[in-house]
Amino acid sequence: MRLLQFLVIFFTFILFLEGVKYGVGFSDYLIPPFFEIYGLIIHKWKDFFIPSLNTLLVAMAGHLLAILLAAIVAFFARGGSMLSNLVRTAAYNLQAYPVVAIAPLVFIFLGDGLASRLLIATIICYFPLLLNLLGIFSEPVEDVEHFFRQTGRLDSRTEITIRIFENLDKMITVIGGSSTLAMVGTIVAEFLAATMGIGYVIRKALYQNNLAAIVACLLYIGLCSSLYLIGVELLGKFIKKRLMA
Amino acid sequence: MEISAKDISFGYEETQPYLFNDLCLKISSPGFYSLFGFSGCGKSTLARLLAGLLKPQKGFVIKKGITNVLLCYNTERLPGWVSVGEHLDRAVSPKSSKKDLRYFISELGLSSVVDQKFFRLSMGQKNRANLARYLVQDFDMLICDEVLANVDEPSRNHILSLIKYRFGHHAILFYISHNVEEVCFFSKKIFVIPTGKETVEDLIEIDGLDGRDKKKEKGRQEILHETILKVLKAASYAYGQEI
């Protein structure tokens, strides 16, 4: 369904583009005709699909890293101690910096390889994840925790398990939402400096003023993002079903 | 064994007048006690003050010979990722035995739901499962805040009799309920919070029937009715209502 929705939106966009082209009378150089875009999508699919897959794999790794990192930081920042407050304040302040402004530093230190793409993807989806996980981990579920607290059984593990279980739907939504951000982060990194991935293909197409190639890239990016989002949502549903059984 | 509240004052917001002002309460022997009052009069707040979950702004709660005070309430939930039985098994305190747990599971009518997850139970079953886990803890005082609110009347009477006779001789049971008849019947003493005043300064203490069988003893039914009337009048006296 999500895939179908994306395809409908994408082809509506192409129709709009073609409508503008023929309505205003733009040249083929500025807006390529539909058959040129179609030809690229169908006949040169490998040139777009493989870089998109490459980007998706980096995005998935970055996303996983961001989830782990955000969970660890949220775990230590959830309490009321001085260290927790410090971590929380730092997390809130750091997220105010636009990642695109930090990205050049990453490229200076790590070069334009996999590490930079991975790190930028991680940073982009890390902050929204952190803020949401902080909210979930630091909000007591009093009706469940009360018994454990009264009887001295509320250790950190029980506390976190209760809070994750009680906010499972929220967690799945947040992780699903951030999966798209991971994809965005990786593409931004590739666009800025990397030599691989679909972001790099877009950069090349931009330098050549090749709008047909950019539109084809958008299609494959959308397909990969939608597939990843569907995968994350299915995994979330599966976990929920297993826990509720 | 004694718990007393000495001149305690408490309010939720500094700008508001106190909910309780110089309030005193004393329970000096084990048994079944109740706290009665209409909705919103501060029963749960007083229970939390006694349990040490809230701190009075003035005054003290003093405990002698009481180390473990537990408070349970009706909206509590068991963790959802394990079955009720599995959770109860893990919840038994070291001093209680699995035998005690099996006994309470059976007496509280939970045998048929131990394999189920908590969220699948009816409201009454949820209340009973919650109470069962508290009954297998070590406590000197158990405060039950409307803990059987969704349980049917015959089951409630059975459960109250059970806990009264099982724990009433060595622990303080402090029961909070809106059911005036069960409060009057089971309690040694009923503490009534009068409704209608902005600040409560005194609790009204009324002797209950302490579980004496109303059918066996002559005139018990009348005494029960009189007690019910006294409690209702005490609870609503600030309104000047005639019961």
Tab-separated table of N, CA, C and O in Angstrom, chain B residues 43-122:
chain	number	residue	atom	x	y	z
B	43	LYS	N	-8.935	10.803	50.400
B	43	LYS	CA	-8.619	9.465	50.950
B	43	LYS	C	-7.274	8.948	50.417
B	43	LYS	O	-6.432	8.494	51.178
B	44	SER	N	-7.118	9.005	49.098
B	44	SER	CA	-5.888	8.472	48.496
B	44	SER	C	-4.668	9.283	48.924
B	44	SER	O	-3.593	8.729	49.129
B	45	THR	N	-4.857	10.588	49.070
B	45	THR	CA	-3.747	11.439	49.517
B	45	THR	C	-3.324	11.042	50.929
B	45	THR	O	-2.124	10.889	51.208
B	46	LEU	N	-4.313	10.847	51.801
B	46	LEU	CA	-3.996	10.455	53.181
B	46	LEU	C	-3.292	9.091	53.181
B	46	LEU	O	-2.325	8.880	53.919
B	47	ALA	N	-3.779	8.176	52.335
B	47	ALA	CA	-3.164	6.851	52.239
B	47	ALA	C	-1.700	6.974	51.812
B	47	ALA	O	-0.824	6.318	52.378
B	48	ARG	N	-1.437	7.841	50.863
B	48	ARG	CA	-0.055	8.017	50.374
B	48	ARG	C	0.830	8.678	51.427
B	48	ARG	O	2.026	8.398	51.503
B	49	LEU	N	0.225	9.553	52.232
B	49	LEU	CA	0.991	10.161	53.328
B	49	LEU	C	1.372	9.096	54.349
B	49	LEU	O	2.507	9.056	54.831
B	50	LEU	N	0.424	8.216	54.656
B	50	LEU	CA	0.699	7.161	55.640
B	50	LEU	C	1.743	6.172	55.107
B	50	LEU	O	2.575	5.670	55.848
B	51	ALA	N	1.674	5.917	53.796
B	51	ALA	CA	2.609	4.957	53.187
B	51	ALA	C	3.988	5.559	52.973
B	51	ALA	O	4.934	4.852	52.634
B	52	GLY	N	4.105	6.857	53.171
B	52	GLY	CA	5.403	7.511	52.983
B	52	GLY	C	5.678	7.880	51.532
B	52	GLY	O	6.795	8.253	51.183
B	53	LEU	N	4.674	7.779	50.674
B	53	LEU	CA	4.866	8.137	49.262
B	53	LEU	C	4.753	9.644	49.052
B	53	LEU	O	5.218	10.171	48.056
B	54	LEU	N	4.087	10.295	49.999
B	54	LEU	CA	4.039	11.764	49.996
B	54	LEU	C	4.564	12.233	51.350
B	54	LEU	O	4.407	11.519	52.353
B	55	LYS	N	5.155	13.405	51.357
B	55	LYS	CA	5.661	13.932	52.627
B	55	LYS	C	4.779	15.083	53.082
B	55	LYS	O	4.517	15.996	52.298
B	56	PRO	N	4.355	15.050	54.356
B	56	PRO	CA	3.543	16.183	54.823
B	56	PRO	C	4.387	17.445	54.902
B	56	PRO	O	5.587	17.371	55.168
B	57	GLN	N	3.739	18.581	54.648
B	57	GLN	CA	4.486	19.839	54.728
B	57	GLN	C	4.740	20.233	56.192
B	57	GLN	O	5.686	20.918	56.503
B	58	LYS	N	3.832	19.764	57.035
B	58	LYS	CA	4.036	19.959	58.477
B	58	LYS	C	3.651	18.670	59.186
B	58	LYS	O	2.837	17.907	58.683
B	59	GLY	N	4.199	18.434	60.347
B	59	GLY	CA	3.838	17.258	61.117
B	59	GLY	C	4.601	16.019	60.681
B	59	GLY	O	5.428	16.063	59.770
B	60	PHE	N	4.299	14.880	61.331
B	60	PHE	CA	5.036	13.647	61.084
B	60	PHE	C	4.107	12.451	61.026
B	60	PHE	O	3.057	12.430	61.647
B	61	VAL	N	4.589	11.447	60.315
B	61	VAL	CA	3.941	10.127	60.385
B	61	VAL	C	4.926	9.247	61.139
B	61	VAL	O	6.077	9.074	60.704
B	62	ILE	N	4.511	8.740	62.286
B	62	ILE	CA	5.422	7.959	63.130
B	62	ILE	C	5.000	6.490	63.105
B	62	ILE	O	3.823	6.162	63.295
B	63	LYS	N	5.982	5.621	62.877
B	63	LYS	CA	5.708	4.176	62.852
B	63	LYS	C	6.513	3.502	63.945
B	63	LYS	O	7.715	3.730	64.061
B	64	LYS	N	5.812	2.673	64.738
B	64	LYS	CA	6.513	1.900	65.778
B	64	LYS	C	6.238	0.434	65.512
B	64	LYS	O	5.070	0.019	65.466
B	65	GLY	N	7.283	-0.335	65.364
B	65	GLY	CA	7.120	-1.776	65.109
B	65	GLY	C	6.581	-2.061	63.716
B	65	GLY	O	6.059	-3.154	63.451
B	66	ILE	N	6.641	-1.078	62.849
B	66	ILE	CA	6.179	-1.262	61.464
B	66	ILE	C	7.351	-0.939	60.539
B	66	ILE	O	7.860	0.184	60.558
B	67	THR	N	7.766	-1.916	59.773
B	67	THR	CA	8.862	-1.637	58.827
B	67	THR	C	8.366	-1.584	57.384
B	67	THR	O	8.772	-0.719	56.618
B	68	ASN	N	7.493	-2.511	57.050
B	68	ASN	CA	7.040	-2.547	55.651
B	68	ASN	C	5.600	-2.073	55.525
B	68	ASN	O	4.683	-2.730	56.018
B	69	VAL	N	5.428	-0.945	54.865
B	69	VAL	CA	4.072	-0.472	54.560
B	69	VAL	C	3.906	-0.574	53.047
B	69	VAL	O	4.704	-0.013	52.296
B	70	LEU	N	2.916	-1.281	52.601
B	70	LEU	CA	2.650	-1.393	51.161
B	70	LEU	C	1.321	-0.735	50.847
B	70	LEU	O	0.371	-0.845	51.635
B	71	LEU	N	1.274	-0.081	49.717
B	71	LEU	CA	0.020	0.530	49.270
B	71	LEU	C	-0.321	-0.022	47.887
B	71	LEU	O	0.524	-0.007	46.989
B	72	CYS	N	-1.518	-0.558	47.764
B	72	CYS	CA	-1.945	-1.002	46.427
B	72	CYS	C	-3.219	-0.248	46.035
B	72	CYS	O	-3.998	0.156	46.910
B	73	TYR	N	-3.387	-0.021	44.766
B	73	TYR	CA	-4.580	0.707	44.318
B	73	TYR	C	-5.162	0.073	43.065
B	73	TYR	O	-4.502	-0.717	42.380
B	74	ASN	N	-6.388	0.448	42.739
B	74	ASN	CA	-7.154	-0.330	41.755
B	74	ASN	C	-6.738	-0.167	40.300
B	74	ASN	O	-7.043	-1.015	39.486
B	75	THR	N	-6.036	0.898	39.957
B	75	THR	CA	-5.673	1.052	38.539
B	75	THR	C	-4.281	0.489	38.220
B	75	THR	O	-3.789	0.654	37.103
B	76	GLU	N	-3.691	-0.183	39.193
B	76	GLU	CA	-2.378	-0.782	38.930
B	76	GLU	C	-2.493	-1.871	37.873
B	76	GLU	O	-3.526	-2.537	37.773
B	77	ARG	N	-1.403	-2.034	37.123
B	77	ARG	CA	-1.380	-3.064	36.076
B	77	ARG	C	-0.184	-3.977	36.255
B	77	ARG	O	0.885	-3.520	36.688
B	78	LEU	N	-0.364	-5.230	35.900
B	78	LEU	CA	0.748	-6.171	35.894
B	78	LEU	C	1.491	-5.994	34.577
B	78	LEU	O	0.888	-5.591	33.580
B	79	PRO	N	2.803	-6.323	34.540
B	79	PRO	CA	3.512	-6.174	33.260
B	79	PRO	C	2.870	-7.036	32.174
B	79	PRO	O	2.458	-8.168	32.437
B	80	GLY	N	2.821	-6.485	30.964
B	80	GLY	CA	2.071	-7.142	29.892
B	80	GLY	C	2.842	-8.178	29.103
B	80	GLY	O	2.270	-8.896	28.303
B	81	TRP	N	4.167	-8.254	29.306
B	81	TRP	CA	4.937	-9.166	28.459
B	81	TRP	C	5.032	-10.580	29.033
B	81	TRP	O	5.580	-11.461	28.393
B	82	VAL	N	4.551	-10.779	30.248
B	82	VAL	CA	4.504	-12.142	30.806
B	82	VAL	C	3.069	-12.462	31.220
B	82	VAL	O	2.244	-11.571	31.382
B	83	SER	N	2.805	-13.767	31.392
B	83	SER	CA	1.453	-14.154	31.813
B	83	SER	C	1.270	-13.788	33.289
B	83	SER	O	2.252	-13.570	34.019
B	84	VAL	N	0.013	-13.748	33.703
B	84	VAL	CA	-0.312	-13.394	35.095
B	84	VAL	C	0.391	-14.366	36.048
B	84	VAL	O	1.027	-13.957	37.033
B	85	GLY	N	0.320	-15.674	35.729
B	85	GLY	CA	0.906	-16.697	36.596
B	85	GLY	C	2.416	-16.538	36.712
B	85	GLY	O	2.977	-16.633	37.812
B	86	GLU	N	3.040	-16.267	35.581
B	86	GLU	CA	4.495	-16.115	35.561
B	86	GLU	C	4.913	-14.913	36.423
B	86	GLU	O	5.871	-14.985	37.183
B	87	HIS	N	4.169	-13.825	36.282
B	87	HIS	CA	4.482	-12.629	37.072
B	87	HIS	C	4.283	-12.911	38.557
B	87	HIS	O	5.125	-12.539	39.387
B	88	LEU	N	3.164	-13.570	38.897
B	88	LEU	CA	2.899	-13.847	40.311
B	88	LEU	C	3.985	-14.755	40.891
B	88	LEU	O	4.425	-14.558	42.022
B	89	ASP	N	4.435	-15.728	40.113
B	89	ASP	CA	5.510	-16.629	40.554
B	89	ASP	C	6.767	-15.850	40.915
B	89	ASP	O	7.425	-16.133	41.906
B	90	ARG	N	7.084	-14.870	40.057
B	90	ARG	CA	8.296	-14.079	40.269
B	90	ARG	C	8.104	-13.063	41.402
B	90	ARG	O	9.071	-12.608	41.990
B	91	ALA	N	6.823	-12.714	41.658
B	91	ALA	CA	6.560	-11.640	42.621
B	91	ALA	C	6.535	-12.115	44.064
B	91	ALA	O	6.569	-11.297	44.975
B	92	VAL	N	6.509	-13.427	44.284
B	92	VAL	CA	6.426	-13.930	45.668
B	92	VAL	C	7.665	-13.487	46.435
B	92	VAL	O	8.788	-13.650	45.966
B	93	SER	N	7.448	-12.941	47.625
B	93	SER	CA	8.585	-12.488	48.423
B	93	SER	C	9.304	-13.708	49.002
B	93	SER	O	8.714	-14.777	49.116
B	94	PRO	N	10.568	-13.540	49.389
B	94	PRO	CA	11.310	-14.703	49.895
B	94	PRO	C	10.635	-15.367	51.098
B	94	PRO	O	10.736	-16.577	51.279
B	95	LYS	N	9.968	-14.559	51.920
B	95	LYS	CA	9.364	-15.134	53.135
B	95	LYS	C	8.061	-15.880	52.849
B	95	LYS	O	7.639	-16.743	53.615
B	96	SER	N	7.372	-15.499	51.794
B	96	SER	CA	6.131	-16.213	51.463
B	96	SER	C	6.485	-17.438	50.630
B	96	SER	O	7.541	-17.500	50.016
B	97	SER	N	5.593	-18.394	50.633
B	97	SER	CA	5.898	-19.608	49.870
B	97	SER	C	5.007	-19.695	48.632
B	97	SER	O	4.007	-18.999	48.504
B	98	LYS	N	5.423	-20.557	47.737
B	98	LYS	CA	4.626	-20.798	46.530
B	98	LYS	C	3.265	-21.381	46.936
B	98	LYS	O	2.279	-21.217	46.235
B	99	LYS	N	3.266	-22.066	48.097
B	99	LYS	CA	2.014	-22.655	48.595
B	99	LYS	C	0.999	-21.540	48.902
B	99	LYS	O	-0.170	-21.635	48.565
B	100	ASP	N	1.521	-20.484	49.539
B	100	ASP	CA	0.659	-19.323	49.841
B	100	ASP	C	0.109	-18.739	48.546
B	100	ASP	O	-1.068	-18.405	48.455
B	101	LEU	N	0.978	-18.646	47.549
B	101	LEU	CA	0.571	-18.063	46.268
B	101	LEU	C	-0.538	-18.900	45.640
B	101	LEU	O	-1.558	-18.361	45.194
B	102	ARG	N	-0.330	-20.204	45.632
B	102	ARG	CA	-1.360	-21.092	45.045
B	102	ARG	C	-2.678	-20.939	45.788
B	102	ARG	O	-3.750	-20.951	45.209
B	103	TYR	N	-2.574	-20.798	47.126
B	103	TYR	CA	-3.774	-20.627	47.950
B	103	TYR	C	-4.532	-19.348	47.556
B	103	TYR	O	-5.744	-19.377	47.318
B	104	PHE	N	-3.787	-18.262	47.436
B	104	PHE	CA	-4.452	-16.994	47.090
B	104	PHE	C	-4.981	-17.001	45.653
B	104	PHE	O	-6.045	-16.440	45.396
B	105	ILE	N	-4.239	-17.647	44.759
B	105	ILE	CA	-4.713	-17.733	43.368
B	105	ILE	C	-6.055	-18.457	43.349
B	105	ILE	O	-7.015	-18.028	42.690
B	106	SER	N	-6.130	-19.524	44.130
B	106	SER	CA	-7.371	-20.305	44.162
B	106	SER	C	-8.494	-19.517	44.850
B	106	SER	O	-9.608	-19.415	44.335
B	107	GLU	N	-8.181	-18.935	46.009
B	107	GLU	CA	-9.219	-18.236	46.784
B	107	GLU	C	-9.701	-16.947	46.096
B	107	GLU	O	-10.833	-16.538	46.275
B	108	LEU	N	-8.833	-16.333	45.336
B	108	LEU	CA	-9.214	-15.097	44.651
B	108	LEU	C	-9.801	-15.375	43.265
B	108	LEU	O	-10.062	-14.460	42.486
B	109	GLY	N	-10.002	-16.652	42.972
B	109	GLY	CA	-10.649	-17.041	41.712
B	109	GLY	C	-9.820	-16.737	40.483
B	109	GLY	O	-10.353	-16.342	39.444
B	110	LEU	N	-8.500	-16.953	40.606
B	110	LEU	CA	-7.619	-16.616	39.483
B	110	LEU	C	-7.059	-17.841	38.756
B	110	LEU	O	-6.283	-17.696	37.809
B	111	SER	N	-7.456	-19.036	39.212
B	111	SER	CA	-6.870	-20.267	38.637
B	111	SER	C	-7.036	-20.337	37.123
B	111	SER	O	-6.144	-20.807	36.424
B	112	SER	N	-8.179	-19.844	36.636
B	112	SER	CA	-8.450	-19.977	35.202
B	112	SER	C	-7.733	-18.928	34.348
B	112	SER	O	-7.730	-19.008	33.131
B	113	VAL	N	-7.113	-17.943	34.978
B	113	VAL	CA	-6.502	-16.860	34.174
B	113	VAL	C	-4.983	-16.770	34.304
B	113	VAL	O	-4.374	-15.877	33.718
B	114	VAL	N	-4.374	-17.709	35.031
B	114	VAL	CA	-2.924	-17.588	35.259
B	114	VAL	C	-2.100	-17.670	33.975
B	114	VAL	O	-0.996	-17.142	33.916
B	115	ASP	N	-2.630	-18.335	32.955
B	115	ASP	CA	-1.870	-18.445	31.702
B	115	ASP	C	-2.111	-17.263	30.765
B	115	ASP	O	-1.525	-17.200	29.688
B	116	GLN	N	-2.997	-16.374	31.160
B	116	GLN	CA	-3.337	-15.258	30.269
B	116	GLN	C	-2.500	-14.015	30.563
B	116	GLN	O	-1.952	-13.869	31.648
B	117	LYS	N	-2.457	-13.140	29.564
B	117	LYS	CA	-1.798	-11.857	29.776
B	117	LYS	C	-2.772	-10.924	30.509
B	117	LYS	O	-3.984	-11.019	30.305
B	118	PHE	N	-2.217	-10.021	31.298
B	118	PHE	CA	-3.034	-9.156	32.151
B	118	PHE	C	-4.071	-8.350	31.372
B	118	PHE	O	-5.209	-8.209	31.791
B	119	PHE	N	-3.658	-7.832	30.189
B	119	PHE	CA	-4.580	-6.955	29.458
B	119	PHE	C	-5.785	-7.700	28.879
B	119	PHE	O	-6.728	-7.082	28.412
B	120	ARG	N	-5.741	-9.028	28.919
B	120	ARG	CA	-6.885	-9.805	28.420
B	120	ARG	C	-7.932	-10.063	29.517
B	120	ARG	O	-8.999	-10.587	29.242
B	121	LEU	N	-7.610	-9.721	30.772
B	121	LEU	CA	-8.516	-10.029	31.883
B	121	LEU	C	-9.640	-8.995	31.986
B	121	LEU	O	-9.526	-7.883	31.485
B	122	SER	N	-10.715	-9.412	32.683
B	122	SER	CA	-11.793	-8.444	32.946
B	122	SER	C	-11.318	-7.509	34.051
B	122	SER	O	-10.312	-7.783	34.720
